[in-house]
Amino acid sequence: MSDIEELDGIDADEVEGYLAYREKIRGSNINEQTLLATDYLNHFNEFVMLVGLIPDMPDCLEEAQAWAPKGYKEHFQDSLFSDKDLAVEAYDVAPAQYRRQFETTVSMINSLIPQVLTRIKAAVDSNDTDRVTHECTKTSALLQGLMDVVSAIINGENPTINQDGVDALLEDQI
């Protein structure tokens, strides 16, 4: 598929900007098709890592509760990513078909985190180590599944997940 076919329905100025950014990011760690970078997933990996520590170190719950969502641009502005300025600039030029899916899935992750933290806190408060381990394990698996969807979007695939899919994942994890 040519660059232009890939951008069917986008006006000529947007196509020109997109093609210019593809050249600008060549050789960076930003996907040339989507103009998005998987480094953003490090933001969520931090949370998943904290959740994984809770069964052995329940005090990590406080740190997990202090974790706050960051938007794509905010993450890169605060990061040490070598191409962070380019990642921030390219985001506005990223094709809407990828950016919409990306933002929808990230929003789902962000809305799930308070829910899973409530369940983990209840488990920690119960002093039931098996329950804590179970809640943390299923939370990690759920979030990793959604992060895999975000990664696929960043890498130019077209996976989709809607609220029904998230609800099904939650039911599978209970």
mmCIF file of C-alpha atoms in Angstrom:
data_model
loop_
_atom_site.group_PDB
_atom_site.id
_atom_site.type_symbol
_atom_site.label_atom_id
_atom_site.label_comp_id
_atom_site.label_asym_id
_atom_site.label_seq_id
_atom_site.Cartn_x
_atom_site.Cartn_y
_atom_site.Cartn_z
ATOM 1 C CA MET A 1 0.000 0.000 0.000
ATOM 2 C CA SER A 2 1.390 3.412 -0.880
ATOM 3 C CA ASP A 3 1.671 6.265 1.598
ATOM 4 C CA ILE A 4 -1.205 8.072 -0.093
ATOM 5 C CA GLU A 5 -3.531 5.027 -0.104
ATOM 6 C CA GLU A 6 -2.791 4.570 3.587
ATOM 7 C CA LEU A 7 -4.019 8.121 4.195
ATOM 8 C CA ASP A 8 -7.189 7.955 2.132
ATOM 9 C CA GLY A 9 -9.614 10.674 3.176
ATOM 10 C CA ILE A 10 -6.972 13.045 4.563
ATOM 11 C CA ASP A 11 -6.559 16.436 2.934
ATOM 12 C CA ALA A 12 -3.444 17.181 0.888
ATOM 13 C CA ASP A 13 -1.848 19.486 3.493
ATOM 14 C CA GLU A 14 -2.120 16.788 6.162
ATOM 15 C CA VAL A 15 -0.627 14.192 3.811
ATOM 16 C CA GLU A 16 2.266 16.544 3.053
ATOM 17 C CA GLY A 17 2.890 17.123 6.770
ATOM 18 C CA TYR A 18 2.689 13.408 7.481
ATOM 19 C CA LEU A 19 5.167 12.539 4.723
ATOM 20 C CA ALA A 20 7.532 15.275 5.919
ATOM 21 C CA TYR A 21 7.471 13.874 9.459
ATOM 22 C CA ARG A 22 8.086 10.365 8.187
ATOM 23 C CA GLU A 23 11.348 11.652 6.742
ATOM 24 C CA LYS A 24 12.133 13.652 9.875
ATOM 25 C CA ILE A 25 11.760 10.656 12.214
ATOM 26 C CA ARG A 26 13.558 8.140 10.020
ATOM 27 C CA GLY A 27 16.219 6.415 12.103
ATOM 28 C CA SER A 28 14.542 7.286 15.400
ATOM 29 C CA ASN A 29 12.587 5.041 17.749
ATOM 30 C CA ILE A 30 9.314 6.466 16.445
ATOM 31 C CA ASN A 31 7.211 4.302 14.148
ATOM 32 C CA GLU A 32 7.379 5.690 10.603
ATOM 33 C CA GLN A 33 3.835 4.636 9.780
ATOM 34 C CA THR A 34 1.999 5.846 12.878
ATOM 35 C CA LEU A 35 4.434 8.528 14.089
ATOM 36 C CA LEU A 36 3.999 7.106 17.605
ATOM 37 C CA ALA A 37 6.631 5.668 19.949
ATOM 38 C CA THR A 38 6.388 2.569 22.120
ATOM 39 C CA ASP A 39 8.443 4.337 24.798
ATOM 40 C CA TYR A 40 5.097 5.706 26.032
ATOM 41 C CA LEU A 41 4.325 2.228 27.369
ATOM 42 C CA ASN A 42 7.083 2.704 29.967
ATOM 43 C CA HIS A 43 4.633 4.934 31.791
ATOM 44 C CA PHE A 44 2.273 1.984 32.303
ATOM 45 C CA ASN A 45 5.099 -0.500 32.836
ATOM 46 C CA GLU A 46 6.024 1.504 35.931
ATOM 47 C CA PHE A 47 2.542 0.946 37.370
ATOM 48 C CA VAL A 48 2.490 -2.756 36.473
ATOM 49 C CA MET A 49 5.895 -3.163 38.116
ATOM 50 C CA LEU A 50 4.603 -1.575 41.321
ATOM 51 C CA VAL A 51 1.555 -3.853 41.316
ATOM 52 C CA GLY A 52 3.855 -6.843 40.916
ATOM 53 C CA LEU A 53 5.775 -5.829 44.033
ATOM 54 C CA ILE A 54 2.722 -5.483 46.287
ATOM 55 C CA PRO A 55 2.366 -9.191 47.242
ATOM 56 C CA ASP A 56 5.898 -9.167 48.708
ATOM 57 C CA MET A 57 5.962 -5.526 49.764
ATOM 58 C CA PRO A 58 2.440 -4.301 50.613
ATOM 59 C CA ASP A 59 3.824 -0.809 51.252
ATOM 60 C CA CYS A 60 4.206 -0.497 47.463
ATOM 61 C CA LEU A 61 0.430 -0.047 47.362
ATOM 62 C CA GLU A 62 0.920 3.559 48.482
ATOM 63 C CA GLU A 63 3.340 4.143 45.637
ATOM 64 C CA ALA A 64 0.932 2.525 43.168
ATOM 65 C CA GLN A 65 -1.868 4.743 44.490
ATOM 66 C CA ALA A 66 0.359 7.799 43.984
ATOM 67 C CA TRP A 67 0.963 6.867 40.331
ATOM 68 C CA ALA A 68 -0.916 9.238 38.033
ATOM 69 C CA PRO A 69 -1.827 8.915 34.360
ATOM 70 C CA LYS A 70 0.135 11.019 31.898
ATOM 71 C CA GLY A 71 -0.830 11.893 28.393
ATOM 72 C CA TYR A 72 1.460 10.994 25.528
ATOM 73 C CA LYS A 73 3.012 14.449 25.186
ATOM 74 C CA GLU A 74 3.360 14.913 28.946
ATOM 75 C CA HIS A 75 5.142 11.568 29.238
ATOM 76 C CA PHE A 76 7.695 12.528 26.627
ATOM 77 C CA GLN A 77 8.169 16.044 27.968
ATOM 78 C CA ASP A 78 9.108 14.483 31.312
ATOM 79 C CA SER A 79 11.173 11.609 29.894
ATOM 80 C CA LEU A 80 14.795 10.984 29.040
ATOM 81 C CA PHE A 81 13.807 9.513 25.646
ATOM 82 C CA SER A 82 16.431 10.640 23.148
ATOM 83 C CA ASP A 83 13.855 11.701 20.541
ATOM 84 C CA LYS A 84 11.361 13.148 23.017
ATOM 85 C CA ASP A 85 10.924 16.520 21.290
ATOM 86 C CA LEU A 86 10.379 14.807 17.966
ATOM 87 C CA ALA A 87 7.872 12.397 19.559
ATOM 88 C CA VAL A 88 5.890 15.346 20.964
ATOM 89 C CA GLU A 89 5.893 17.164 17.619
ATOM 90 C CA ALA A 90 5.015 14.089 15.578
ATOM 91 C CA TYR A 91 2.011 13.258 17.766
ATOM 92 C CA ASP A 92 -0.021 16.111 16.289
ATOM 93 C CA VAL A 93 0.720 14.852 12.780
ATOM 94 C CA ALA A 94 0.078 11.168 13.523
ATOM 95 C CA PRO A 95 -2.743 9.810 11.361
ATOM 96 C CA ALA A 96 -6.073 10.128 13.144
ATOM 97 C CA GLN A 97 -6.897 6.458 12.533
ATOM 98 C CA TYR A 98 -4.031 5.454 14.833
ATOM 99 C CA ARG A 99 -4.264 8.359 17.255
ATOM 100 C CA ARG A 100 -7.990 7.750 17.931
ATOM 101 C CA GLN A 101 -7.477 4.031 18.627
ATOM 102 C CA PHE A 102 -4.437 4.844 20.731
ATOM 103 C CA GLU A 103 -6.243 7.474 22.803
ATOM 104 C CA THR A 104 -9.316 5.275 23.282
ATOM 105 C CA THR A 105 -7.279 2.329 24.541
ATOM 106 C CA VAL A 106 -5.080 4.490 26.792
ATOM 107 C CA SER A 107 -8.252 6.045 28.215
ATOM 108 C CA MET A 108 -9.559 2.549 29.006
ATOM 109 C CA ILE A 109 -6.341 1.709 30.834
ATOM 110 C CA ASN A 110 -6.471 4.959 32.783
ATOM 111 C CA SER A 111 -10.093 4.356 33.799
ATOM 112 C CA LEU A 112 -9.322 0.788 34.947
ATOM 113 C CA ILE A 113 -6.455 1.716 37.235
ATOM 114 C CA PRO A 114 -8.575 3.228 40.041
ATOM 115 C CA GLN A 115 -10.859 0.187 39.890
ATOM 116 C CA VAL A 116 -8.032 -2.312 40.205
ATOM 117 C CA LEU A 117 -6.394 -0.277 42.957
ATOM 118 C CA THR A 118 -9.629 -0.444 44.952
ATOM 119 C CA ARG A 119 -9.648 -4.240 44.635
ATOM 120 C CA ILE A 120 -5.962 -4.517 45.507
ATOM 121 C CA LYS A 121 -6.379 -2.250 48.540
ATOM 122 C CA ALA A 122 -9.301 -4.354 49.768
ATOM 123 C CA ALA A 123 -7.142 -7.456 49.388
ATOM 124 C CA VAL A 124 -4.220 -5.861 51.260
ATOM 125 C CA ASP A 125 -6.577 -4.653 53.999
ATOM 126 C CA SER A 126 -7.908 -8.218 54.378
ATOM 127 C CA ASN A 127 -4.393 -9.476 55.211
ATOM 128 C CA ASP A 128 -5.097 -12.433 52.904
ATOM 129 C CA THR A 129 -1.810 -12.928 51.061
ATOM 130 C CA ASP A 130 -3.345 -15.343 48.539
ATOM 131 C CA ARG A 131 -6.013 -12.779 47.675
ATOM 132 C CA VAL A 132 -3.408 -10.030 47.333
ATOM 133 C CA THR A 133 -1.335 -12.202 45.006
ATOM 134 C CA HIS A 134 -4.420 -13.124 42.989
ATOM 135 C CA GLU A 135 -5.565 -9.490 42.599
ATOM 136 C CA CYS A 136 -2.094 -8.294 41.645
ATOM 137 C CA THR A 137 -1.537 -11.139 39.186
ATOM 138 C CA LYS A 138 -4.847 -10.628 37.412
ATOM 139 C CA THR A 139 -4.328 -6.839 37.362
ATOM 140 C CA SER A 140 -0.911 -7.252 35.758
ATOM 141 C CA ALA A 141 -2.314 -9.645 33.150
ATOM 142 C CA LEU A 142 -5.250 -7.367 32.353
ATOM 143 C CA LEU A 143 -3.102 -4.261 31.973
ATOM 144 C CA GLN A 144 -0.467 -6.130 29.965
ATOM 145 C CA GLY A 145 -3.180 -7.282 27.559
ATOM 146 C CA LEU A 146 -4.332 -3.716 27.044
ATOM 147 C CA MET A 147 -0.751 -2.488 26.721
ATOM 148 C CA ASP A 148 -0.260 -5.107 23.999
ATOM 149 C CA VAL A 149 -3.179 -3.506 22.138
ATOM 150 C CA VAL A 150 -1.576 -0.059 22.527
ATOM 151 C CA SER A 151 1.751 -1.450 21.320
ATOM 152 C CA ALA A 152 0.090 -2.978 18.260
ATOM 153 C CA ILE A 153 -1.551 0.359 17.446
ATOM 154 C CA ILE A 154 1.767 2.184 17.829
ATOM 155 C CA ASN A 155 3.330 -0.353 15.474
ATOM 156 C CA GLY A 156 0.721 0.188 12.765
ATOM 157 C CA GLU A 157 -1.603 -2.722 13.368
ATOM 158 C CA ASN A 158 -5.328 -2.141 13.649
ATOM 159 C CA PRO A 159 -6.409 -3.982 16.777
ATOM 160 C CA THR A 160 -9.491 -2.647 18.433
ATOM 161 C CA ILE A 161 -11.041 -3.101 21.805
ATOM 162 C CA ASN A 162 -14.259 -1.517 22.957
ATOM 163 C CA GLN A 163 -15.888 -1.261 26.362
ATOM 164 C CA ASP A 164 -17.534 -4.659 25.883
ATOM 165 C CA GLY A 165 -14.078 -6.133 25.294
ATOM 166 C CA VAL A 166 -12.729 -4.482 28.433
ATOM 167 C CA ASP A 167 -15.721 -5.742 30.425
ATOM 168 C CA ALA A 168 -15.065 -9.256 29.105
ATOM 169 C CA LEU A 169 -11.410 -8.998 30.128
ATOM 170 C CA LEU A 170 -12.460 -7.888 33.595
ATOM 171 C CA GLU A 171 -14.901 -10.769 33.911
ATOM 172 C CA ASP A 172 -12.206 -13.225 32.836
ATOM 173 C CA GLN A 173 -9.904 -11.793 35.494
ATOM 174 C CA ILE A 174 -12.345 -12.040 38.412
#
